[in-house]
Coordinates of N, CA, C and O in Angstrom, one line a residue:
M1 N -90.4 -32.9 8.4 CA -89.4 -33.9 8.8 C -88.0 -33.3 8.6 O -87.1 -33.5 9.4
T2 N -87.8 -32.6 7.5 CA -86.5 -32.1 7.2 C -86.1 -31.0 8.2 O -86.8 -30.1 8.5
G3 N -84.9 -31.2 8.8 CA -84.5 -30.3 9.9 C -84.1 -29.0 9.4 O -84.0 -28.7 8.2
D4 N -84.0 -28.1 10.4 CA -83.7 -26.7 10.0 C -82.2 -26.6 9.5 O -81.9 -25.7 8.8
T5 N -81.4 -27.6 9.9 CA -80.0 -27.5 9.4 C -79.9 -27.7 7.9 O -79.1 -27.0 7.3
A6 N -80.7 -28.5 7.3 CA -80.7 -28.7 5.9 C -81.2 -27.4 5.2 O -80.6 -27.0 4.2
R7 N -82.2 -26.8 5.7 CA -82.7 -25.5 5.1 C -81.6 -24.4 5.3 O -81.5 -23.6 4.4
A8 N -80.9 -24.5 6.4 CA -79.9 -23.4 6.7 C -78.7 -23.6 5.7 O -78.2 -22.6 5.2
D9 N -78.4 -24.9 5.4 CA -77.4 -25.1 4.4 C -77.8 -24.6 3.0 O -76.9 -24.1 2.3
V10 N -79.0 -24.8 2.6 CA -79.5 -24.3 1.4 C -79.5 -22.8 1.3 O -79.0 -22.2 0.3
N11 N -79.9 -22.2 2.4 CA -79.8 -20.7 2.5 C -78.4 -20.2 2.4 O -78.1 -19.1 1.8
A12 N -77.5 -20.9 3.1 CA -76.0 -20.5 3.0 C -75.5 -20.6 1.6 O -74.7 -19.8 1.1
A13 N -75.9 -21.7 0.9 CA -75.5 -21.9 -0.5 C -76.0 -20.8 -1.4 O -75.4 -20.3 -2.3
R14 N -77.3 -20.4 -1.1 CA -77.9 -19.3 -1.9 C -77.2 -18.0 -1.7 O -76.9 -17.3 -2.7
S15 N -76.8 -17.7 -0.5 CA -76.1 -16.5 -0.2 C -74.7 -16.5 -0.8 O -74.1 -15.5 -1.2
L16 N -74.1 -17.7 -1.0 CA -72.8 -17.8 -1.7 C -72.9 -17.6 -3.2 O -72.1 -16.9 -3.8
L17 N -74.0 -18.1 -3.7 CA -74.2 -18.0 -5.2 C -74.6 -16.6 -5.6 O -74.3 -16.1 -6.7
R18 N -75.4 -16.0 -4.8 CA -75.9 -14.6 -5.0 C -75.6 -13.7 -3.9 O -76.5 -13.5 -3.0
P19 N -74.4 -13.2 -3.8 CA -74.1 -12.3 -2.7 C -75.0 -11.0 -2.7 O -75.4 -10.6 -3.8
A20 N -75.2 -10.5 -1.6 CA -76.0 -9.3 -1.5 C -75.3 -8.1 -2.3 O -74.1 -8.1 -2.3
A21 N -76.1 -7.3 -2.8 CA -75.6 -6.1 -3.6 C -74.8 -5.2 -2.6 O -75.2 -5.0 -1.5
G22 N -73.6 -4.8 -3.1 CA -72.8 -3.9 -2.3 C -71.8 -4.6 -1.4 O -71.0 -4.0 -0.8
T23 N -71.9 -5.9 -1.3 CA -70.9 -6.7 -0.5 C -69.7 -7.1 -1.3 O -69.9 -7.5 -2.4
M24 N -68.6 -6.9 -0.8 CA -67.4 -7.3 -1.5 C -67.0 -8.7 -1.0 O -66.9 -9.0 0.2
T25 N -66.8 -9.5 -2.0 CA -66.4 -10.9 -1.7 C -65.0 -11.1 -2.1 O -64.6 -10.7 -3.2
S26 N -64.2 -11.8 -1.3 CA -62.8 -12.1 -1.7 C -62.7 -13.4 -2.4 O -61.6 -13.7 -2.9
L27 N -63.8 -14.1 -2.5 CA -63.8 -15.4 -3.1 C -64.2 -15.3 -4.6 O -65.2 -14.5 -4.8
G28 N -63.6 -16.0 -5.5 CA -64.0 -15.9 -6.9 C -65.3 -16.7 -7.1 O -65.7 -17.5 -6.2
P29 N -65.9 -16.6 -8.2 CA -67.2 -17.3 -8.5 C -67.1 -18.8 -8.5 O -67.9 -19.5 -8.0
G30 N -65.9 -19.3 -9.0 CA -65.7 -20.8 -9.0 C -65.6 -21.3 -7.6 O -66.1 -22.4 -7.3
V31 N -64.9 -20.6 -6.7 CA -64.7 -21.1 -5.3 C -66.0 -21.0 -4.6 O -66.4 -21.9 -3.8
R32 N -66.8 -20.0 -4.8 CA -68.1 -19.9 -4.2 C -69.0 -20.9 -4.7 O -69.8 -21.5 -3.9
A33 N -69.0 -21.3 -6.0 CA -69.8 -22.3 -6.5 C -69.4 -23.7 -5.9 O -70.3 -24.5 -5.6
R34 N -68.1 -24.0 -5.8 CA -67.7 -25.2 -5.2 C -68.1 -25.3 -3.7 O -68.6 -26.4 -3.3
A35 N -68.0 -24.2 -3.0 CA -68.5 -24.2 -1.6 C -70.0 -24.4 -1.5 O -70.5 -25.1 -0.6
A36 N -70.7 -23.8 -2.5 CA -72.2 -24.0 -2.5 C -72.5 -25.4 -2.8 O -73.5 -26.0 -2.2
A37 N -71.7 -26.1 -3.7 CA -72.0 -27.5 -4.0 C -71.8 -28.4 -2.7 O -72.6 -29.3 -2.5
L38 N -70.7 -28.0 -1.9 CA -70.5 -28.8 -0.7 C -71.7 -28.6 0.3 O -72.2 -29.6 0.9
L39 N -72.2 -27.4 0.4 CA -73.4 -27.1 1.3 C -74.6 -27.8 0.8 O -75.4 -28.3 1.5
L40 N -74.8 -27.8 -0.6 CA -76.0 -28.4 -1.1 C -76.0 -29.9 -1.0 O -77.0 -30.5 -0.7
R41 N -74.8 -30.5 -1.2 CA -74.8 -32.0 -1.0 C -75.0 -32.3 0.5 O -75.7 -33.3 0.8
Q42 N -74.5 -31.5 1.4 CA -74.7 -31.8 2.8 C -76.1 -31.6 3.2 O -76.7 -32.4 4.0
A43 N -76.8 -30.6 2.6 CA -78.2 -30.4 2.8 C -79.0 -31.6 2.3 O -80.0 -32.1 3.0
L44 N -78.7 -32.1 1.1 CA -79.4 -33.3 0.6 C -79.2 -34.5 1.5 O -80.1 -35.3 1.7
E45 N -77.9 -34.7 1.9 CA -77.7 -35.9 2.8 C -78.4 -35.8 4.2 O -78.9 -36.8 4.7
R46 N -78.5 -34.6 4.7 CA -79.3 -34.4 5.9 C -80.8 -34.6 5.7 O -81.4 -35.2 6.6
G47 N -81.3 -34.2 4.5 CA -82.7 -34.5 4.2 C -82.9 -36.0 4.1 O -83.9 -36.5 4.5
L48 N -82.0 -36.7 3.5 CA -82.1 -38.2 3.4 C -82.0 -38.8 4.8 O -82.8 -39.7 5.0
D49 N -81.1 -38.3 5.6 CA -81.1 -38.9 7.0 C -82.4 -38.7 7.7 O -82.9 -39.6 8.4
D50 N -83.0 -37.5 7.6 CA -84.3 -37.2 8.2 C -85.4 -38.1 7.6 O -86.2 -38.6 8.4
F51 N -85.4 -38.3 6.3 CA -86.4 -39.2 5.7 C -86.2 -40.6 6.2 O -87.2 -41.2 6.6
W52 N -85.0 -41.1 6.2 CA -84.8 -42.5 6.6 C -85.1 -42.7 8.1 O -85.4 -43.8 8.6
R53 N -84.9 -41.7 8.9 CA -85.2 -41.8 10.4 C -86.7 -42.1 10.5 O -87.1 -42.8 11.5
G54 N -87.5 -41.5 9.7 CA -89.0 -41.7 9.7 C -89.4 -43.1 9.2 O -90.4 -43.6 9.6
V55 N -88.6 -43.7 8.4 CA -88.9 -45.0 7.8 C -88.2 -46.1 8.7 O -88.9 -47.0 9.2
T56 N -86.9 -46.1 8.7 CA -86.2 -47.1 9.5 C -84.8 -46.4 9.9 O -84.1 -46.0 9.0
P57 N -84.5 -46.2 11.2 CA -83.3 -45.5 11.6 C -82.0 -46.2 11.2 O -81.0 -45.5 11.1
D58 N -82.0 -47.5 10.8 CA -80.8 -48.1 10.5 C -80.2 -47.6 9.1 O -79.1 -47.8 8.8
M59 N -81.1 -47.1 8.3 CA -80.7 -46.6 7.0 C -79.8 -45.3 7.0 O -79.3 -44.9 6.0
T60 N -79.8 -44.7 8.1 CA -79.0 -43.4 8.2 C -77.5 -43.7 8.2 O -76.7 -42.8 8.0
R61 N -77.1 -44.9 8.5 CA -75.7 -45.3 8.6 C -75.2 -45.9 7.3 O -74.1 -46.4 7.2
V62 N -76.0 -46.0 6.3 CA -75.7 -46.8 5.1 C -74.8 -46.1 4.1 O -74.1 -46.7 3.3
G63 N -74.9 -44.8 4.0 CA -74.2 -44.0 3.0 C -74.9 -43.9 1.7 O -76.1 -43.6 1.7
K64 N -74.2 -44.1 0.6 CA -74.8 -43.8 -0.7 C -76.0 -44.8 -1.0 O -76.9 -44.5 -1.8
H65 N -76.0 -46.0 -0.4 CA -77.0 -47.0 -0.7 C -78.4 -46.5 -0.3 O -79.4 -47.0 -0.8
R66 N -78.5 -45.5 0.6 CA -79.8 -45.1 1.0 C -80.5 -44.3 -0.1 O -81.7 -44.3 -0.2
I67 N -79.7 -43.8 -1.1 CA -80.3 -43.2 -2.3 C -80.8 -44.3 -3.2 O -81.9 -44.2 -3.8
L68 N -80.0 -45.4 -3.3 CA -80.4 -46.5 -4.2 C -81.7 -47.2 -3.7 O -82.4 -47.8 -4.5
C69 N -82.0 -47.1 -2.4 CA -83.1 -47.8 -1.8 C -84.4 -46.9 -1.8 O -85.4 -47.3 -1.3
L70 N -84.3 -45.7 -2.3 CA -85.3 -44.7 -2.2 C -86.5 -45.0 -3.1 O -87.7 -44.7 -2.8
G71 N -86.3 -45.7 -4.2 CA -87.3 -45.9 -5.2 C -88.6 -46.5 -4.7 O -89.7 -46.0 -5.0
P72 N -88.6 -47.6 -3.9 CA -89.8 -48.2 -3.5 C -90.6 -47.3 -2.5 O -91.8 -47.4 -2.3
Y73 N -90.0 -46.3 -1.9 CA -90.6 -45.5 -0.9 C -91.1 -44.1 -1.4 O -92.1 -43.6 -1.0
T74 N -90.4 -43.6 -2.4 CA -90.8 -42.2 -2.9 C -91.2 -42.3 -4.4 O -91.6 -41.2 -4.9
G75 N -91.0 -43.4 -5.1 CA -91.3 -43.4 -6.5 C -90.0 -43.3 -7.3 O -89.0 -42.8 -6.8
R76 N -90.0 -43.9 -8.4 CA -88.7 -43.9 -9.2 C -88.2 -42.5 -9.6 O -87.0 -42.3 -9.6
E77 N -89.1 -41.6 -10.0 CA -88.7 -40.3 -10.5 C -87.9 -39.5 -9.4 O -86.9 -38.9 -9.6
T78 N -88.5 -39.5 -8.2 CA -87.8 -38.8 -7.1 C -86.5 -39.5 -6.8 O -85.5 -38.8 -6.5
A79 N -86.4 -40.8 -6.7 CA -85.2 -41.5 -6.5 C -84.1 -41.2 -7.5 O -83.0 -41.0 -7.3
R80 N -84.6 -41.2 -8.8 CA -83.7 -40.9 -9.9 C -83.1 -39.5 -9.8 O -81.9 -39.2 -10.0
R81 N -84.0 -38.5 -9.6 CA -83.6 -37.1 -9.4 C -82.6 -37.0 -8.3 O -81.7 -36.2 -8.3
C82 N -82.9 -37.7 -7.2 CA -82.0 -37.6 -6.0 C -80.6 -38.1 -6.3 O -79.6 -37.5 -6.0
Y83 N -80.6 -39.2 -7.0 CA -79.3 -39.8 -7.3 C -78.5 -39.0 -8.3 O -77.3 -38.7 -8.1
L84 N -79.2 -38.4 -9.3 CA -78.5 -37.6 -10.3 C -78.0 -36.3 -9.7 O -76.9 -35.8 -9.9
T85 N -78.8 -35.7 -8.8 CA -78.4 -34.5 -8.1 C -77.2 -34.7 -7.2 O -76.3 -33.9 -7.2
W86 N -77.3 -35.8 -6.4 CA -76.2 -36.1 -5.5 C -74.9 -36.4 -6.3 O -73.9 -35.9 -5.9
S87 N -75.0 -37.1 -7.4 CA -73.8 -37.4 -8.2 C -73.2 -36.1 -8.8 O -72.0 -36.0 -8.8
A88 N -74.1 -35.2 -9.3 CA -73.6 -34.0 -9.9 C -72.9 -33.1 -8.8 O -71.9 -32.5 -9.0
L89 N -73.5 -33.1 -7.6 CA -72.9 -32.3 -6.5 C -71.6 -32.9 -6.1 O -70.7 -32.1 -5.8
S90 N -71.6 -34.2 -6.0 CA -70.3 -34.8 -5.6 C -69.2 -34.6 -6.6 O -68.1 -34.3 -6.2
T91 N -69.5 -34.6 -7.9 CA -68.5 -34.3 -8.9 C -68.1 -32.8 -8.8 O -66.9 -32.5 -8.9
A92 N -69.0 -31.9 -8.5 CA -68.7 -30.5 -8.4 C -67.8 -30.2 -7.1 O -67.1 -29.3 -7.1
C93 N -68.0 -31.1 -6.1 CA -67.2 -30.8 -4.9 C -65.7 -31.1 -5.0 O -64.9 -30.6 -4.3
H94 N -65.4 -32.1 -5.9 CA -64.0 -32.5 -6.0 C -63.2 -31.6 -6.8 O -63.5 -31.1 -7.9
Y95 N -62.0 -31.2 -6.3 CA -61.1 -30.4 -6.9 C -60.1 -31.2 -7.8 O -59.5 -32.1 -7.4
R96 N -60.1 -30.8 -9.1 CA -59.2 -31.5 -10.0 C -58.4 -30.4 -10.7 O -58.9 -29.4 -11.1
V97 N -57.1 -30.7 -10.8 CA -56.2 -29.7 -11.3 C -56.5 -29.2 -12.7 O -56.4 -28.0 -13.0
H98 N -56.8 -30.1 -13.6 CA -57.0 -29.7 -15.0 C -58.4 -29.5 -15.4 O -58.8 -29.5 -16.6
E99 N -59.3 -29.2 -14.4 CA -60.7 -29.0 -14.7 C -61.1 -27.6 -14.2 O -60.6 -27.2 -13.1
L100 N -62.0 -27.0 -14.8 CA -62.6 -25.7 -14.4 C -63.5 -26.0 -13.2 O -64.1 -27.0 -13.1
P101 N -63.6 -25.0 -12.3 CA -64.6 -25.2 -11.2 C -66.0 -25.1 -11.8 O -66.3 -24.7 -12.9
P102 N -67.0 -25.6 -11.0 CA -68.4 -25.5 -11.5 C -68.8 -24.1 -11.7 O -68.4 -23.2 -11.0
A103 N -69.7 -23.9 -12.6 CA -70.3 -22.6 -12.9 C -71.3 -22.2 -11.8 O -72.1 -23.1 -11.4
P104 N -71.4 -21.0 -11.4 CA -72.5 -20.6 -10.5 C -73.9 -20.8 -11.0 O -74.8 -21.1 -10.2
T105 N -74.1 -20.7 -12.3 CA -75.4 -20.9 -12.8 C -75.8 -22.4 -12.7 O -77.0 -22.7 -12.5
E106 N -74.8 -23.3 -12.9 CA -75.1 -24.7 -12.7 C -75.5 -25.0 -11.3 O -76.4 -25.8 -11.0
M107 N -74.8 -24.4 -10.3 CA -75.1 -24.6 -8.9 C -76.4 -24.0 -8.5 O -77.1 -24.5 -7.7
Q108 N -76.8 -22.9 -9.2 CA -78.1 -22.3 -9.0 C -79.2 -23.3 -9.4 O -80.2 -23.5 -8.6
S109 N -79.0 -24.0 -10.5 CA -80.1 -25.0 -10.9 C -80.0 -26.2 -9.9 O -81.1 -26.8 -9.6
R110 N -78.9 -26.6 -9.4 CA -78.8 -27.7 -8.5 C -79.4 -27.2 -7.1 O -80.0 -28.1 -6.5
L111 N -79.3 -26.0 -6.8 CA -80.0 -25.5 -5.6 C -81.5 -25.7 -5.7 O -82.1 -26.1 -4.7
L112 N -82.1 -25.3 -6.9 CA -83.5 -25.5 -7.1 C -83.9 -27.0 -7.0 O -84.9 -27.4 -6.4
D113 N -83.0 -27.9 -7.5 CA -83.2 -29.3 -7.5 C -83.2 -29.8 -6.0 O -84.1 -30.6 -5.6
V114 N -82.3 -29.3 -5.2 CA -82.2 -29.8 -3.8 C -83.4 -29.3 -3.0 O -83.9 -30.0 -2.2
E115 N -83.8 -28.1 -3.3 CA -85.0 -27.5 -2.6 C -86.2 -28.4 -2.9 O -87.0 -28.7 -2.0
A116 N -86.4 -28.8 -4.2 CA -87.5 -29.6 -4.6 C -87.4 -31.0 -4.0 O -88.4 -31.6 -3.5
L117 N -86.2 -31.6 -3.9 CA -86.0 -32.9 -3.3 C -86.3 -32.9 -1.8 O -86.8 -33.8 -1.3
L118 N -85.8 -31.8 -1.2 CA -86.1 -31.7 0.3 C -87.6 -31.6 0.6 O -88.1 -32.2 1.5
G119 N -88.3 -30.9 -0.3 CA -89.8 -30.9 -0.2 C -90.4 -32.3 -0.4 O -91.3 -32.7 0.3
A120 N -89.9 -33.0 -1.4 CA -90.4 -34.3 -1.6 C -90.1 -35.3 -0.5 O -90.9 -36.1 -0.1
L121 N -88.9 -35.2 0.0 CA -88.5 -36.1 1.1 C -89.2 -35.7 2.4 O -89.4 -36.5 3.3
D122 N -89.5 -34.4 2.5 CA -90.2 -33.9 3.7 C -91.7 -34.5 3.8 O -92.2 -34.7 4.9
R123 N -92.2 -34.9 2.7 CA -93.6 -35.4 2.7 C -93.6 -36.9 3.2 O -94.6 -37.4 3.5
G124 N -92.4 -37.5 3.3 CA -92.3 -38.9 3.8 C -92.6 -39.9 2.7 O -92.7 -39.5 1.5
P125 N -92.7 -41.1 3.0 CA -92.9 -42.2 2.0 C -94.2 -42.0 1.4 O -95.3 -41.9 2.0
T126 N -94.2 -42.0 0.0 CA -95.5 -41.8 -0.7 C -96.0 -43.2 -1.2 O -97.2 -43.3 -1.5
V127 N -95.1 -44.1 -1.4 CA -95.5 -45.4 -2.0 C -95.2 -46.4 -1.0 O -94.0 -46.6 -0.5
P128 N -96.2 -47.2 -0.5 CA -95.9 -48.3 0.4 C -95.0 -49.3 -0.2 O -95.1 -49.6 -1.4
Y129 N -94.1 -49.8 0.5 CA -93.2 -50.8 0.0 C -93.9 -52.1 -0.3 O -94.5 -52.7 0.6
A130 N -93.9 -52.5 -1.6 CA -94.6 -53.7 -1.9 C -93.9 -54.3 -3.2 O -93.7 -53.5 -4.1
V131 N -93.6 -55.5 -3.2 CA -93.0 -56.1 -4.4 C -94.1 -56.7 -5.2 O -94.9 -57.5 -4.7
P132 N -94.2 -56.4 -6.5 CA -95.3 -57.0 -7.3 C -95.1 -58.4 -7.5 O -93.9 -58.9 -7.7
S133 N -96.1 -59.2 -7.4 CA -96.1 -60.6 -7.6 C -95.9 -60.9 -9.1 O -96.5 -60.3 -9.9
P134 N -95.1 -61.9 -9.4 CA -94.9 -62.2 -10.8 C -96.2 -62.8 -11.4 O -96.3 -62.8 -12.6
L135 N -97.1 -63.2 -10.6 CA -98.4 -63.7 -11.1 C -99.5 -62.7 -11.1 O -100.6 -63.0 -11.5
S136 N -99.2 -61.5 -10.8 CA -100.2 -60.4 -10.8 C -100.6 -60.0 -12.2 O -99.7 -60.1 -13.1
A137 N -101.7 -59.5 -12.4 CA -102.2 -59.1 -13.7 C -101.5 -57.8 -14.1 O -101.2 -56.9 -13.3
P138 N -101.2 -57.7 -15.4 CA -100.6 -56.4 -15.9 C -101.6 -55.3 -15.8 O -102.8 -55.5 -15.9
E139 N -101.1 -54.1 -15.5 CA -102.0 -52.9 -15.3 C -102.2 -52.2 -16.6 O -101.3 -52.0 -17.4
D140 N -103.5 -51.9 -16.9 CA -103.8 -51.1 -18.1 C -103.6 -49.7 -17.8 O -103.3 -49.3 -16.7
V141 N -103.8 -48.9 -18.8 CA -103.7 -47.4 -18.7 C -104.7 -46.9 -17.7 O -104.5 -46.0 -16.9
A142 N -105.9 -47.5 -17.8 CA -107.0 -47.0 -16.9 C -106.9 -47.5 -15.5 O -107.5 -46.9 -14.6
G143 N -106.1 -48.5 -15.2 CA -105.9 -49.0 -13.9 C -105.7 -50.5 -13.9 O -105.6 -51.1 -14.9
P144 N -105.8 -51.1 -12.7 CA -105.6 -52.5 -12.6 C -106.7 -53.3 -13.3 O -107.8 -52.8 -13.4
S145 N -106.3 -54.4 -13.7 CA -107.3 -55.3 -14.4 C -108.4 -55.8 -13.4 O -108.1 -56.0 -12.3
A146 N -109.6 -56.0 -14.0 CA -110.7 -56.4 -13.1 C -110.7 -57.9 -12.9 O -111.2 -58.4 -11.9
T147 N -110.0 -58.6 -13.8 CA -110.0 -60.1 -13.6 C -108.6 -60.5 -13.0 O -107.6 -60.2 -13.6
P148 N -108.6 -61.1 -11.9 CA -107.3 -61.5 -11.3 C -106.8 -62.7 -12.1 O -107.5 -63.5 -12.6
V149 N -105.4 -62.8 -12.1 CA -104.8 -63.9 -12.8 C -104.4 -65.0 -11.8 O -103.8 -64.7 -10.8
T150 N -104.9 -66.2 -12.1 CA -104.6 -67.3 -11.2 C -103.3 -67.9 -11.6 O -102.8 -67.7 -12.7
A151 N -102.7 -68.8 -10.8 CA -101.4 -69.4 -11.1 C -101.6 -70.3 -12.3 O -100.7 -70.3 -13.2
A152 N -102.7 -71.0 -12.5 CA -102.9 -71.9 -13.7 C -102.9 -71.1 -14.9 O -102.4 -71.4 -16.0
A153 N -103.6 -69.9 -14.9 CA -103.7 -69.1 -16.1 C -102.4 -68.4 -16.4 O -102.1 -68.3 -17.6
A154 N -101.6 -68.1 -15.4 CA -100.3 -67.5 -15.7 C -99.4 -68.6 -16.3 O -98.6 -68.2 -17.2
V155 N -99.5 -69.8 -16.0 CA -98.7 -70.9 -16.6 C -99.1 -71.1 -18.0 O -98.3 -71.3 -18.9
R156 N -100.4 -71.1 -18.3 CA -100.9 -71.3 -19.6 C -100.5 -70.2 -20.5 O -100.4 -70.4 -21.7
S157 N -100.4 -69.0 -20.0 CA -100.1 -67.8 -20.9 C -98.6 -67.8 -21.4 O -98.3 -67.0 -22.2
V158 N -97.8 -68.6 -20.8 CA -96.4 -68.6 -21.2 C -96.2 -69.4 -22.4 O -96.6 -70.5 -22.5
P159 N -95.6 -68.8 -23.5 CA -95.5 -69.5 -24.8 C -94.5 -70.7 -24.6 O -93.5 -70.6 -23.8
K160 N -94.7 -71.7 -25.4 CA -93.8 -72.9 -25.4 C -92.5 -72.5 -26.2 O -92.6 -71.8 -27.1
P161 N -91.4 -73.1 -25.7 CA -90.2 -72.8 -26.5 C -90.2 -73.4 -27.9 O -90.8 -74.5 -28.0
G162 N -89.6 -72.8 -28.8 CA -89.6 -73.4 -30.2 C -89.4 -72.3 -31.2 O -89.2 -71.1 -30.8
P163 N -89.5 -72.6 -32.4 CA -89.3 -71.6 -33.5 C -90.5 -70.6 -33.5 O -91.6 -71.0 -33.0
P164 N -90.3 -69.4 -33.9 CA -91.4 -68.5 -34.0 C -92.5 -69.0 -35.0 O -92.2 -69.9 -35.8
P165 N -93.7 -68.5 -34.8 CA -94.8 -69.0 -35.7 C -94.4 -68.7 -37.2 O -93.9 -67.7 -37.5
G166 N -94.7 -69.7 -38.0 CA -94.5 -69.6 -39.5 C -93.1 -70.1 -39.9 O -92.8 -70.1 -41.1
R167 N -92.3 -70.6 -39.0 CA -91.0 -71.1 -39.3 C -90.9 -72.6 -38.9 O -91.5 -73.0 -37.9
R168 N -90.2 -73.3 -39.6 CA -90.0 -74.7 -39.3 C -88.8 -74.9 -38.3 O -87.9 -74.1 -38.4
A169 N -88.8 -75.9 -37.6 CA -87.7 -76.2 -36.7 C -86.5 -76.7 -37.5 O -86.7 -77.3 -38.6
A170 N -85.3 -76.4 -37.0 CA -84.1 -76.8 -37.7 C -84.0 -78.3 -37.6 O -84.4 -78.9 -36.6
P171 N -83.5 -79.0 -38.7 CA -83.3 -80.4 -38.6 C -82.3 -80.8 -37.5 O -81.4 -80.0 -37.2
P172 N -82.5 -82.0 -36.9 CA -81.5 -82.4 -35.9 C -80.1 -82.5 -36.5 O -79.9 -82.9 -37.6
F173 N -79.1 -82.2 -35.6 CA -77.7 -82.3 -36.0 C -77.3 -83.8 -36.2 O -77.5 -84.6 -35.3
A174 N -76.8 -84.1 -37.4 CA -76.4 -85.4 -37.6 C -74.9 -85.5 -37.4 O -74.1 -84.7 -37.9
A175 N -74.4 -86.5 -36.7 CA -73.0 -86.7 -36.5 C -72.4 -87.2 -37.8 O -73.0 -87.8 -38.6
G176 N -71.1 -87.0 -37.9 CA -70.3 -87.4 -39.1 C -70.3 -88.9 -39.3 O -70.7 -89.7 -38.4
P177 N -69.7 -89.3 -40.4 CA -69.7 -90.7 -40.7 C -68.9 -91.6 -39.8 O -68.3 -91.5 -39.0

């Protein structure tokens, strides 16, 4: 699913971070790292666009919210990693006068993150979108429970409001004389 342009952006970022031996570069390591951050963020956004085109094409126009909606389709861990990587790359892209540029080693680790995320997004939706019912049975470590919970059983299992077991209720408030 992921287009060749996203992979080309990752390869261009790799060549910026690790220039070939014997090549003279006029750019300093901080400038190359910031340029690599721009390319990596663009690759991640293109991978997200390709992913959402396979699910619903309307999500390609949403912006940052398409990352927030990823959880039900790819799992929480992939969505979390995608959000953290995108945020770190966005921070590295911005030029601030009193801050040092990003380190090339940091961008190298972000490059590996983007490659892994592009691979995960390339597999497509792994979790079908389903909202768990509030009346569904809790899942054990071994798997879902064998006995379904009915609505009446779910209502009975809710504790009644009041003091915790072993304590007496407070006396009612008496108004003054």
